[in-house]
Every structure is written in structure tokens, then in C-alpha cells.
Amino acid sequence: MRGWRRKPVSSWKIVGAVSKPVAKAALVAQEFAADWPDDWVVTAMEIAEDRPDDWTFEVYLDRKPSKADIAKVTALFEDEAPELRAEKLPDSDWVSESQKGVDPIVAGRFRVRTPDHSPDPSAIEFVIPASQAFGTGQHATTAGCLAMLDLMKRSGVGIRNLADIGTGTGLLAMAALRLWPNAAATASDIDDVCAGVVADNLNLNGMRAGPRRGALLMTIADGMEHSLLQARAPFDLLIANILAGPLIELADDFAASVSARGNILLAGLLETQEAEVRRAYRKAGFRLARRMVNGDWSILWLRKRTAW
């Protein structure tokens, strides 16, 4: 799921302790906050495995938060606003620090690790440095998409032309190419830093960049209006691990870009948001093929109907 970014040194965060339901409600509220700064990054997670209902809610920004900044975060909480405080982070990349020493992620036949872990030749493996943009496989939505892609392949789905919208590190596009190595593949993201990240990861994982089959062509685009995406459509697999709001807004555009009987893999939506997302895609001409729930997050595999 897009949302985390490579952060500069000397960052700050606004942090507070919350319950799990309060954290989930605030995540939804932030998604629909019209004036939310694009460079503020929101995370929420449980404090410890043996305390599943105790969560921490954090907002990362690259300057010392003002009283108005803290008030903006407080507004995400309706009647149960936590006590929020500002904390200065060490002079280091907070994504790297937060993921340092994390174990590899295993999802289906896939294994995603950082360079400091040993390889496993029995798995379909990817090396993604922890210091990069969001999409290292640690988030439940990314791991869920990997598992769903593996399920699609095991179910006999054949893919010749795929796209990954909001690609981040390029992980899901690369994973799909490993499963369908003769496919044409396109990846896009709104963040221009991702172009270099994807290029580095293709090289690190021994994969090719470019327009030919078996290679990944990367572009920077907001939505589906970009000429490259339009030229390479229709896709028989479209992956979008973003957020529920944009997924709903893009339903018709995605439908226009997916071939008859084509597949779409959606993630980045909380389970509580699933009904609204499915309703939008049902209206756009898709039916549910399979769904998974990973933690609080839904992963949806939909297929385009051939007739209304």
C-alpha cells in the first residue's frame, strides 16, 4: 500500500497511544481529509503481539510540528482523541530504522528480504532494501497481494499484459513478472522518486527494464490518463495497492483499461471499507473471484464480466 515515503534526515513525528478501533477509525478519517498534507505519512500498529488492542498512532513529517499541526492530527479522532506529543527522530532514515533487523516476509511461494538476510533458493525471492519507498513486503496489504498473485497463478490464470498502479518499489509488478515471465509489464506511480527505486530494484533482482515482454516499463503518472498507460492497455491484470478512496474514484478508469475477462487485484482497503469498494467495482462491471483478509486489510481479486 502506498503511503510511506523515503524521509529526509532530522524528521519529527506526532505520536499517541490509542485502542485498535480508534486507530482504524482515524486511518479512515485521514484518508478522506481533504486538506491533509501530501508529505505527512501516517502509520498505526499494535504495540506488541501480546497486546493486540493497544496501538500507537504516528504521523511523520520533516519539520518540528506546530500546535496547528497537532490540532490537525487531533481532528482525525472524534470523541476519543488521545494525548498527542511531538518527538524528534534520530538523524537517520526512519524507514530504515523502523525495518532494521526485520525478518523476511513469506507469502505464498514468495519471500521478500532485505540485503542483510541470507537467500533461500527454494522460494521466489526478492531483495528490497529497507531504506526505500513503501512496498518492502512488510505491510499486510503487500504480503496479501503477493499471496493472491500466487493463488491466481496456481488457479491457472494466464497473463499476457499487466500493470501495477501505485507501484512504490516495483515489488508487485516484479512478482507478477516472475509468475508470468512472458508478459508485457507496466508500472506507474505518482511519486517521481519511485522511478529510480524501481530501476535499482530491477537491477538488484536480476530483472530487465523496458517495453519488451518479460521486462518492466516504469512511468510517473497520476491515475490512468497518462499516454503510456493508455497505449499499453487493455491489461488482463491490473494491480492497485493504494487506498480505498482512490480505488473507488478510479473504478471506471480501471474498468476501461482492463480487457474482457480480465483480472484486477485491489488492496489498501480496510475490511470495514470493503463493501463500498466492491459496490463501486460491481457497478463498473466486475465480479468477485476471491478475497483474502490479512490482519485488518482486505485483498480482492475481481474479474471483469463479459456481459451486463
mmCIF file of C-alpha atoms in Angstrom:
data_model
loop_
_atom_site.group_PDB
_atom_site.id
_atom_site.type_symbol
_atom_site.label_atom_id
_atom_site.label_comp_id
_atom_site.label_asym_id
_atom_site.label_seq_id
_atom_site.Cartn_x
_atom_site.Cartn_y
_atom_site.Cartn_z
ATOM 1 C CA MET A 1 0.000 0.000 0.000
ATOM 2 C CA ARG A 2 1.316 3.395 -0.931
ATOM 3 C CA GLY A 3 1.631 5.844 1.892
ATOM 4 C CA TRP A 4 5.127 5.552 3.325
ATOM 5 C CA ARG A 5 7.910 7.558 1.710
ATOM 6 C CA ARG A 6 11.673 7.825 1.989
ATOM 7 C CA LYS A 7 12.030 10.508 4.669
ATOM 8 C CA PRO A 8 14.851 13.040 4.996
ATOM 9 C CA VAL A 9 17.186 13.087 7.946
ATOM 10 C CA SER A 10 16.152 15.041 11.052
ATOM 11 C CA SER A 11 12.436 14.156 10.893
ATOM 12 C CA TRP A 12 9.758 14.555 13.532
ATOM 13 C CA LYS A 13 6.671 12.595 14.405
ATOM 14 C CA ILE A 14 3.398 13.230 16.200
ATOM 15 C CA VAL A 15 2.548 10.152 18.256
ATOM 16 C CA GLY A 16 -0.143 8.931 20.635
ATOM 17 C CA ALA A 17 -1.373 5.701 22.226
ATOM 18 C CA VAL A 18 -4.822 4.537 21.084
ATOM 19 C CA SER A 19 -7.052 1.493 21.038
ATOM 20 C CA LYS A 20 -7.303 -0.587 17.881
ATOM 21 C CA PRO A 21 -10.848 0.597 16.939
ATOM 22 C CA VAL A 22 -9.866 4.235 17.456
ATOM 23 C CA ALA A 23 -6.745 3.793 15.300
ATOM 24 C CA LYS A 24 -8.741 2.205 12.477
ATOM 25 C CA ALA A 25 -11.338 4.975 12.561
ATOM 26 C CA ALA A 26 -8.600 7.629 12.433
ATOM 27 C CA LEU A 27 -6.952 5.933 9.444
ATOM 28 C CA VAL A 28 -10.250 6.118 7.572
ATOM 29 C CA ALA A 29 -10.758 9.748 8.617
ATOM 30 C CA GLN A 30 -7.266 10.684 7.382
ATOM 31 C CA GLU A 31 -7.892 9.072 4.008
ATOM 32 C CA PHE A 32 -10.870 11.366 3.402
ATOM 33 C CA ALA A 33 -9.342 14.505 4.952
ATOM 34 C CA ALA A 34 -9.346 16.969 2.053
ATOM 35 C CA ASP A 35 -6.620 19.238 3.418
ATOM 36 C CA TRP A 36 -4.180 16.556 4.553
ATOM 37 C CA PRO A 37 -0.572 17.467 3.554
ATOM 38 C CA ASP A 38 0.795 15.146 0.865
ATOM 39 C CA ASP A 39 4.154 14.745 2.619
ATOM 40 C CA TRP A 40 2.742 13.703 6.002
ATOM 41 C CA VAL A 41 2.975 9.949 6.493
ATOM 42 C CA VAL A 42 0.547 8.090 8.764
ATOM 43 C CA THR A 43 1.117 4.729 10.411
ATOM 44 C CA ALA A 44 -0.798 2.772 13.036
ATOM 45 C CA MET A 45 0.178 -0.557 14.526
ATOM 46 C CA GLU A 46 -0.152 -2.714 17.610
ATOM 47 C CA ILE A 47 2.391 -2.115 20.362
ATOM 48 C CA ALA A 48 3.128 -5.810 20.939
ATOM 49 C CA GLU A 49 1.786 -9.187 19.852
ATOM 50 C CA ASP A 50 0.533 -9.934 23.368
ATOM 51 C CA ARG A 51 -1.371 -6.590 23.440
ATOM 52 C CA PRO A 52 -3.417 -6.728 20.224
ATOM 53 C CA ASP A 53 -5.843 -3.977 21.258
ATOM 54 C CA ASP A 54 -3.171 -1.440 22.256
ATOM 55 C CA TRP A 55 -1.962 0.529 19.244
ATOM 56 C CA THR A 56 0.257 3.506 18.536
ATOM 57 C CA PHE A 57 -0.773 6.168 16.017
ATOM 58 C CA GLU A 58 2.074 8.110 14.386
ATOM 59 C CA VAL A 59 2.313 10.914 11.836
ATOM 60 C CA TYR A 60 5.753 11.598 10.325
ATOM 61 C CA LEU A 61 6.776 14.991 8.967
ATOM 62 C CA ASP A 62 10.065 16.699 8.081
ATOM 63 C CA ARG A 63 9.874 19.653 10.466
ATOM 64 C CA LYS A 64 9.012 20.351 14.079
ATOM 65 C CA PRO A 65 5.219 20.134 14.443
ATOM 66 C CA SER A 66 3.366 23.299 15.377
ATOM 67 C CA LYS A 67 0.311 23.493 17.621
ATOM 68 C CA ALA A 68 -1.773 23.742 14.449
ATOM 69 C CA ASP A 69 -0.169 20.540 13.119
ATOM 70 C CA ILE A 70 -1.022 18.657 16.288
ATOM 71 C CA ALA A 71 -4.561 20.047 16.144
ATOM 72 C CA LYS A 72 -4.903 18.754 12.572
ATOM 73 C CA VAL A 73 -3.973 15.241 13.732
ATOM 74 C CA THR A 74 -6.256 15.539 16.766
ATOM 75 C CA ALA A 75 -9.157 16.321 14.421
ATOM 76 C CA LEU A 76 -8.904 12.788 12.999
ATOM 77 C CA PHE A 77 -10.252 11.484 16.300
ATOM 78 C CA GLU A 78 -13.888 12.246 17.031
ATOM 79 C CA ASP A 79 -14.724 11.823 20.718
ATOM 80 C CA GLU A 80 -11.698 9.759 21.756
ATOM 81 C CA ALA A 81 -8.708 11.913 20.873
ATOM 82 C CA PRO A 82 -5.533 10.593 22.507
ATOM 83 C CA GLU A 83 -2.869 12.695 24.150
ATOM 84 C CA LEU A 84 -0.546 13.530 21.261
ATOM 85 C CA ARG A 85 3.069 14.615 21.551
ATOM 86 C CA ALA A 86 5.822 15.650 19.157
ATOM 87 C CA GLU A 87 9.058 13.657 19.089
ATOM 88 C CA LYS A 88 12.256 14.376 17.181
ATOM 89 C CA LEU A 89 13.679 11.336 15.411
ATOM 90 C CA PRO A 90 17.365 10.466 15.277
ATOM 91 C CA ASP A 91 19.316 11.796 12.301
ATOM 92 C CA SER A 92 18.727 8.738 10.140
ATOM 93 C CA ASP A 93 16.264 7.363 7.636
ATOM 94 C CA TRP A 94 13.206 6.460 9.732
ATOM 95 C CA VAL A 95 12.069 3.767 7.298
ATOM 96 C CA SER A 96 15.445 2.033 7.536
ATOM 97 C CA GLU A 97 15.482 2.334 11.303
ATOM 98 C CA SER A 98 11.935 1.007 11.645
ATOM 99 C CA GLN A 99 12.704 -2.020 9.486
ATOM 100 C CA LYS A 100 16.248 -2.747 10.587
ATOM 101 C CA GLY A 101 16.572 -6.409 11.509
ATOM 102 C CA VAL A 102 13.073 -7.362 10.349
ATOM 103 C CA ASP A 103 12.556 -10.933 9.328
ATOM 104 C CA PRO A 104 11.895 -11.860 5.695
ATOM 105 C CA ILE A 105 8.257 -11.934 4.632
ATOM 106 C CA VAL A 106 6.880 -15.189 3.205
ATOM 107 C CA ALA A 107 3.657 -15.006 1.180
ATOM 108 C CA GLY A 108 2.670 -17.970 -0.962
ATOM 109 C CA ARG A 109 5.814 -19.027 -2.815
ATOM 110 C CA PHE A 110 7.314 -15.561 -2.422
ATOM 111 C CA ARG A 111 9.957 -14.488 0.045
ATOM 112 C CA VAL A 112 10.931 -10.820 0.415
ATOM 113 C CA ARG A 113 14.073 -9.945 2.353
ATOM 114 C CA THR A 114 16.469 -7.087 2.924
ATOM 115 C CA PRO A 115 20.073 -7.483 1.723
ATOM 116 C CA ASP A 116 21.334 -8.396 5.202
ATOM 117 C CA HIS A 117 19.423 -11.717 5.213
ATOM 118 C CA SER A 118 20.604 -14.920 3.584
ATOM 119 C CA PRO A 119 18.919 -16.128 0.377
ATOM 120 C CA ASP A 120 16.514 -19.067 0.177
ATOM 121 C CA PRO A 121 16.866 -20.773 -3.222
ATOM 122 C CA SER A 122 13.635 -22.739 -2.691
ATOM 123 C CA ALA A 123 11.491 -19.570 -2.784
ATOM 124 C CA ILE A 124 10.613 -16.978 -5.419
ATOM 125 C CA GLU A 125 12.727 -14.381 -3.719
ATOM 126 C CA PHE A 126 13.124 -10.622 -3.922
ATOM 127 C CA VAL A 127 15.656 -8.375 -2.230
ATOM 128 C CA ILE A 128 14.222 -4.954 -1.338
ATOM 129 C CA PRO A 129 16.385 -2.557 0.728
ATOM 130 C CA ALA A 130 14.540 -1.289 3.788
ATOM 131 C CA SER A 131 15.562 2.328 3.138
ATOM 132 C CA GLN A 132 13.408 2.622 0.035
ATOM 133 C CA ALA A 133 9.881 3.839 -0.606
ATOM 134 C CA PHE A 134 6.996 1.934 0.882
ATOM 135 C CA GLY A 135 6.492 -1.545 -0.506
ATOM 136 C CA THR A 136 9.101 -3.798 1.051
ATOM 137 C CA GLY A 137 6.531 -6.523 1.737
ATOM 138 C CA GLN A 138 6.250 -5.799 5.454
ATOM 139 C CA HIS A 139 2.770 -4.309 5.241
ATOM 140 C CA ALA A 140 -0.172 -6.729 5.340
ATOM 141 C CA THR A 141 -1.575 -5.405 2.055
ATOM 142 C CA THR A 142 1.652 -6.022 0.130
ATOM 143 C CA ALA A 143 2.066 -9.504 1.587
ATOM 144 C CA GLY A 144 -1.600 -10.213 0.858
ATOM 145 C CA CYS A 145 -1.175 -9.164 -2.778
ATOM 146 C CA LEU A 146 1.817 -11.485 -3.132
ATOM 147 C CA ALA A 147 -0.222 -14.377 -1.760
ATOM 148 C CA MET A 148 -3.145 -13.556 -4.053
ATOM 149 C CA LEU A 149 -0.897 -13.358 -7.131
ATOM 150 C CA ASP A 150 0.445 -16.799 -6.266
ATOM 151 C CA LEU A 151 -3.126 -18.097 -5.884
ATOM 152 C CA MET A 152 -4.076 -16.654 -9.274
ATOM 153 C CA LYS A 153 -1.155 -18.450 -10.917
ATOM 154 C CA ARG A 154 -1.977 -21.728 -9.158
ATOM 155 C CA SER A 155 -5.594 -21.346 -10.306
ATOM 156 C CA GLY A 156 -4.495 -21.419 -13.938
ATOM 157 C CA VAL A 157 -4.787 -17.719 -14.765
ATOM 158 C CA GLY A 158 -2.734 -16.734 -17.795
ATOM 159 C CA ILE A 159 -1.462 -13.161 -18.085
ATOM 160 C CA ARG A 160 -0.003 -11.520 -21.190
ATOM 161 C CA ASN A 161 -0.219 -7.832 -20.300
ATOM 162 C CA LEU A 162 -0.143 -6.443 -16.749
ATOM 163 C CA ALA A 163 0.015 -3.096 -14.971
ATOM 164 C CA ASP A 164 0.848 -2.142 -11.380
ATOM 165 C CA ILE A 165 -0.635 1.238 -10.461
ATOM 166 C CA GLY A 166 0.972 2.919 -7.436
ATOM 167 C CA THR A 167 3.923 0.558 -7.644
ATOM 168 C CA GLY A 168 6.195 2.041 -4.932
ATOM 169 C CA THR A 169 9.269 -0.194 -5.001
ATOM 170 C CA GLY A 170 8.019 -2.191 -8.006
ATOM 171 C CA LEU A 171 7.713 -5.332 -5.890
ATOM 172 C CA LEU A 172 4.242 -6.431 -7.003
ATOM 173 C CA ALA A 173 4.998 -5.795 -10.676
ATOM 174 C CA MET A 174 8.204 -7.810 -10.371
ATOM 175 C CA ALA A 175 6.372 -10.596 -8.559
ATOM 176 C CA ALA A 176 3.767 -10.794 -11.324
ATOM 177 C CA LEU A 177 6.551 -10.928 -13.930
ATOM 178 C CA ARG A 178 8.190 -13.818 -12.115
ATOM 179 C CA LEU A 179 4.907 -15.718 -12.288
ATOM 180 C CA TRP A 180 4.162 -14.743 -15.908
ATOM 181 C CA PRO A 181 7.661 -14.177 -17.367
ATOM 182 C CA ASN A 182 6.475 -13.649 -20.955
ATOM 183 C CA ALA A 183 4.050 -10.865 -20.106
ATOM 184 C CA ALA A 184 4.373 -7.216 -21.032
ATOM 185 C CA ALA A 185 4.511 -5.252 -17.777
ATOM 186 C CA THR A 186 3.925 -1.601 -16.948
ATOM 187 C CA ALA A 187 4.297 0.115 -13.577
ATOM 188 C CA SER A 188 3.331 3.636 -12.558
ATOM 189 C CA ASP A 189 3.458 5.851 -9.503
ATOM 190 C CA ILE A 190 2.664 9.473 -8.709
ATOM 191 C CA ASP A 191 5.951 9.893 -6.794
ATOM 192 C CA ASP A 192 8.894 10.569 -9.101
ATOM 193 C CA VAL A 193 11.369 9.115 -6.587
ATOM 194 C CA CYS A 194 9.913 5.695 -7.397
ATOM 195 C CA ALA A 195 11.361 5.673 -10.917
ATOM 196 C CA GLY A 196 14.894 5.368 -9.576
ATOM 197 C CA VAL A 197 13.812 2.976 -6.834
ATOM 198 C CA VAL A 198 12.182 0.606 -9.336
ATOM 199 C CA ALA A 199 15.212 0.758 -11.644
ATOM 200 C CA ASP A 200 17.527 -0.118 -8.750
ATOM 201 C CA ASN A 201 15.315 -2.998 -7.636
ATOM 202 C CA LEU A 202 15.069 -4.467 -11.117
ATOM 203 C CA ASN A 203 18.848 -4.475 -11.313
ATOM 204 C CA LEU A 204 19.248 -5.842 -7.782
ATOM 205 C CA ASN A 205 16.886 -8.729 -8.548
ATOM 206 C CA GLY A 206 18.274 -9.558 -11.990
ATOM 207 C CA MET A 207 15.249 -8.332 -13.929
ATOM 208 C CA ARG A 208 15.032 -6.195 -17.058
ATOM 209 C CA ALA A 209 13.598 -2.741 -17.654
ATOM 210 C CA GLY A 210 11.976 -1.739 -20.925
ATOM 211 C CA PRO A 211 8.953 -2.187 -23.198
ATOM 212 C CA ARG A 212 9.561 -5.767 -24.338
ATOM 213 C CA ARG A 213 7.823 -8.835 -22.969
ATOM 214 C CA GLY A 214 9.469 -10.114 -19.821
ATOM 215 C CA ALA A 215 10.632 -6.611 -18.865
ATOM 216 C CA LEU A 216 9.065 -3.839 -16.781
ATOM 217 C CA LEU A 217 8.369 -0.378 -18.190
ATOM 218 C CA MET A 218 8.089 2.286 -15.484
ATOM 219 C CA THR A 219 6.418 5.696 -15.741
ATOM 220 C CA ILE A 220 5.321 8.500 -13.427
ATOM 221 C CA ALA A 221 1.571 9.052 -13.705
ATOM 222 C CA ASP A 222 -1.407 10.189 -11.653
ATOM 223 C CA GLY A 223 -4.246 7.764 -12.380
ATOM 224 C CA MET A 224 -4.820 6.253 -15.824
ATOM 225 C CA GLU A 225 -4.737 9.368 -18.029
ATOM 226 C CA HIS A 226 -1.076 9.008 -18.960
ATOM 227 C CA SER A 227 -0.479 8.325 -22.650
ATOM 228 C CA LEU A 228 1.793 5.340 -21.968
ATOM 229 C CA LEU A 229 -0.818 3.584 -19.830
ATOM 230 C CA GLN A 230 -3.478 4.221 -22.449
ATOM 231 C CA ALA A 231 -1.244 2.986 -25.257
ATOM 232 C CA ARG A 232 -0.362 -0.257 -23.462
ATOM 233 C CA ALA A 233 -3.943 -1.032 -22.354
ATOM 234 C CA PRO A 234 -6.059 -3.080 -22.218
ATOM 235 C CA PHE A 235 -4.461 -5.095 -19.430
ATOM 236 C CA ASP A 236 -5.525 -8.591 -18.477
ATOM 237 C CA LEU A 237 -4.140 -7.984 -14.973
ATOM 238 C CA LEU A 238 -4.239 -4.635 -13.208
ATOM 239 C CA ILE A 239 -2.812 -4.371 -9.686
ATOM 240 C CA ALA A 240 -3.669 -1.422 -7.445
ATOM 241 C CA ASN A 241 -2.462 -1.494 -3.853
ATOM 242 C CA ILE A 242 -3.284 2.079 -2.908
ATOM 243 C CA LEU A 243 -6.145 3.352 -0.690
ATOM 244 C CA ALA A 244 -9.895 2.803 -0.605
ATOM 245 C CA GLY A 245 -10.803 6.353 -1.652
ATOM 246 C CA PRO A 246 -8.670 6.398 -4.814
ATOM 247 C CA LEU A 247 -9.744 2.829 -5.628
ATOM 248 C CA ILE A 248 -13.369 3.948 -5.654
ATOM 249 C CA GLU A 249 -12.613 7.077 -7.672
ATOM 250 C CA LEU A 250 -10.648 5.081 -10.263
ATOM 251 C CA ALA A 251 -13.148 2.216 -10.689
ATOM 252 C CA ASP A 252 -14.458 3.380 -14.070
ATOM 253 C CA ASP A 253 -10.987 4.289 -15.356
ATOM 254 C CA PHE A 254 -9.657 0.896 -14.294
ATOM 255 C CA ALA A 255 -12.622 -0.828 -15.957
ATOM 256 C CA ALA A 256 -11.862 0.968 -19.225
ATOM 257 C CA SER A 257 -8.244 -0.243 -19.003
ATOM 258 C CA VAL A 258 -8.962 -3.937 -18.295
ATOM 259 C CA SER A 259 -9.725 -6.392 -21.084
ATOM 260 C CA ALA A 260 -12.838 -8.566 -21.261
ATOM 261 C CA ARG A 261 -12.497 -11.392 -18.723
ATOM 262 C CA GLY A 262 -9.508 -9.517 -17.324
ATOM 263 C CA ASN A 263 -8.404 -9.526 -13.702
ATOM 264 C CA ILE A 264 -7.945 -6.748 -11.185
ATOM 265 C CA LEU A 265 -6.200 -7.076 -7.820
ATOM 266 C CA LEU A 266 -7.182 -4.423 -5.279
ATOM 267 C CA ALA A 267 -5.642 -3.752 -1.879
ATOM 268 C CA GLY A 268 -5.028 -0.911 0.529
ATOM 269 C CA LEU A 269 -8.560 -1.053 1.902
ATOM 270 C CA LEU A 270 -9.531 -1.886 5.448
ATOM 271 C CA GLU A 271 -12.020 -4.723 5.855
ATOM 272 C CA THR A 272 -14.535 -2.117 7.029
ATOM 273 C CA GLN A 273 -14.179 -0.355 3.639
ATOM 274 C CA GLU A 274 -14.571 -3.496 1.539
ATOM 275 C CA ALA A 275 -18.324 -3.267 0.917
ATOM 276 C CA GLU A 276 -18.054 0.253 -0.520
ATOM 277 C CA VAL A 277 -15.136 -0.694 -2.775
ATOM 278 C CA ARG A 278 -16.855 -3.843 -4.021
ATOM 279 C CA ARG A 279 -20.027 -1.882 -4.740
ATOM 280 C CA ALA A 280 -18.074 0.572 -6.924
ATOM 281 C CA TYR A 281 -16.431 -2.233 -8.898
ATOM 282 C CA ARG A 282 -19.657 -4.176 -9.276
ATOM 283 C CA LYS A 283 -21.159 -1.091 -10.921
ATOM 284 C CA ALA A 284 -18.046 -0.854 -13.116
ATOM 285 C CA GLY A 285 -18.571 -4.388 -14.414
ATOM 286 C CA PHE A 286 -16.505 -6.638 -12.141
ATOM 287 C CA ARG A 287 -17.415 -9.684 -10.098
ATOM 288 C CA LEU A 288 -15.587 -11.111 -7.100
ATOM 289 C CA ALA A 289 -13.332 -14.077 -7.819
ATOM 290 C CA ARG A 290 -11.601 -14.430 -4.434
ATOM 291 C CA ARG A 291 -10.924 -12.376 -1.342
ATOM 292 C CA MET A 292 -8.394 -12.603 1.470
ATOM 293 C CA VAL A 293 -8.181 -10.822 4.781
ATOM 294 C CA ASN A 294 -4.718 -10.173 6.206
ATOM 295 C CA GLY A 295 -4.981 -8.560 9.600
ATOM 296 C CA ASP A 296 -7.480 -5.709 9.200
ATOM 297 C CA TRP A 297 -6.948 -5.426 5.448
ATOM 298 C CA SER A 298 -8.937 -6.912 2.570
ATOM 299 C CA ILE A 299 -7.313 -8.111 -0.650
ATOM 300 C CA LEU A 300 -9.734 -8.525 -3.563
ATOM 301 C CA TRP A 301 -9.328 -10.451 -6.816
ATOM 302 C CA LEU A 302 -12.054 -9.344 -9.233
ATOM 303 C CA ARG A 303 -12.786 -10.426 -12.804
ATOM 304 C CA LYS A 304 -14.393 -8.322 -15.478
ATOM 305 C CA ARG A 305 -17.784 -9.550 -16.642
ATOM 306 C CA THR A 306 -18.212 -10.227 -20.349
ATOM 307 C CA ALA A 307 -21.855 -9.143 -20.417
ATOM 308 C CA TRP A 308 -24.104 -6.927 -18.336
#
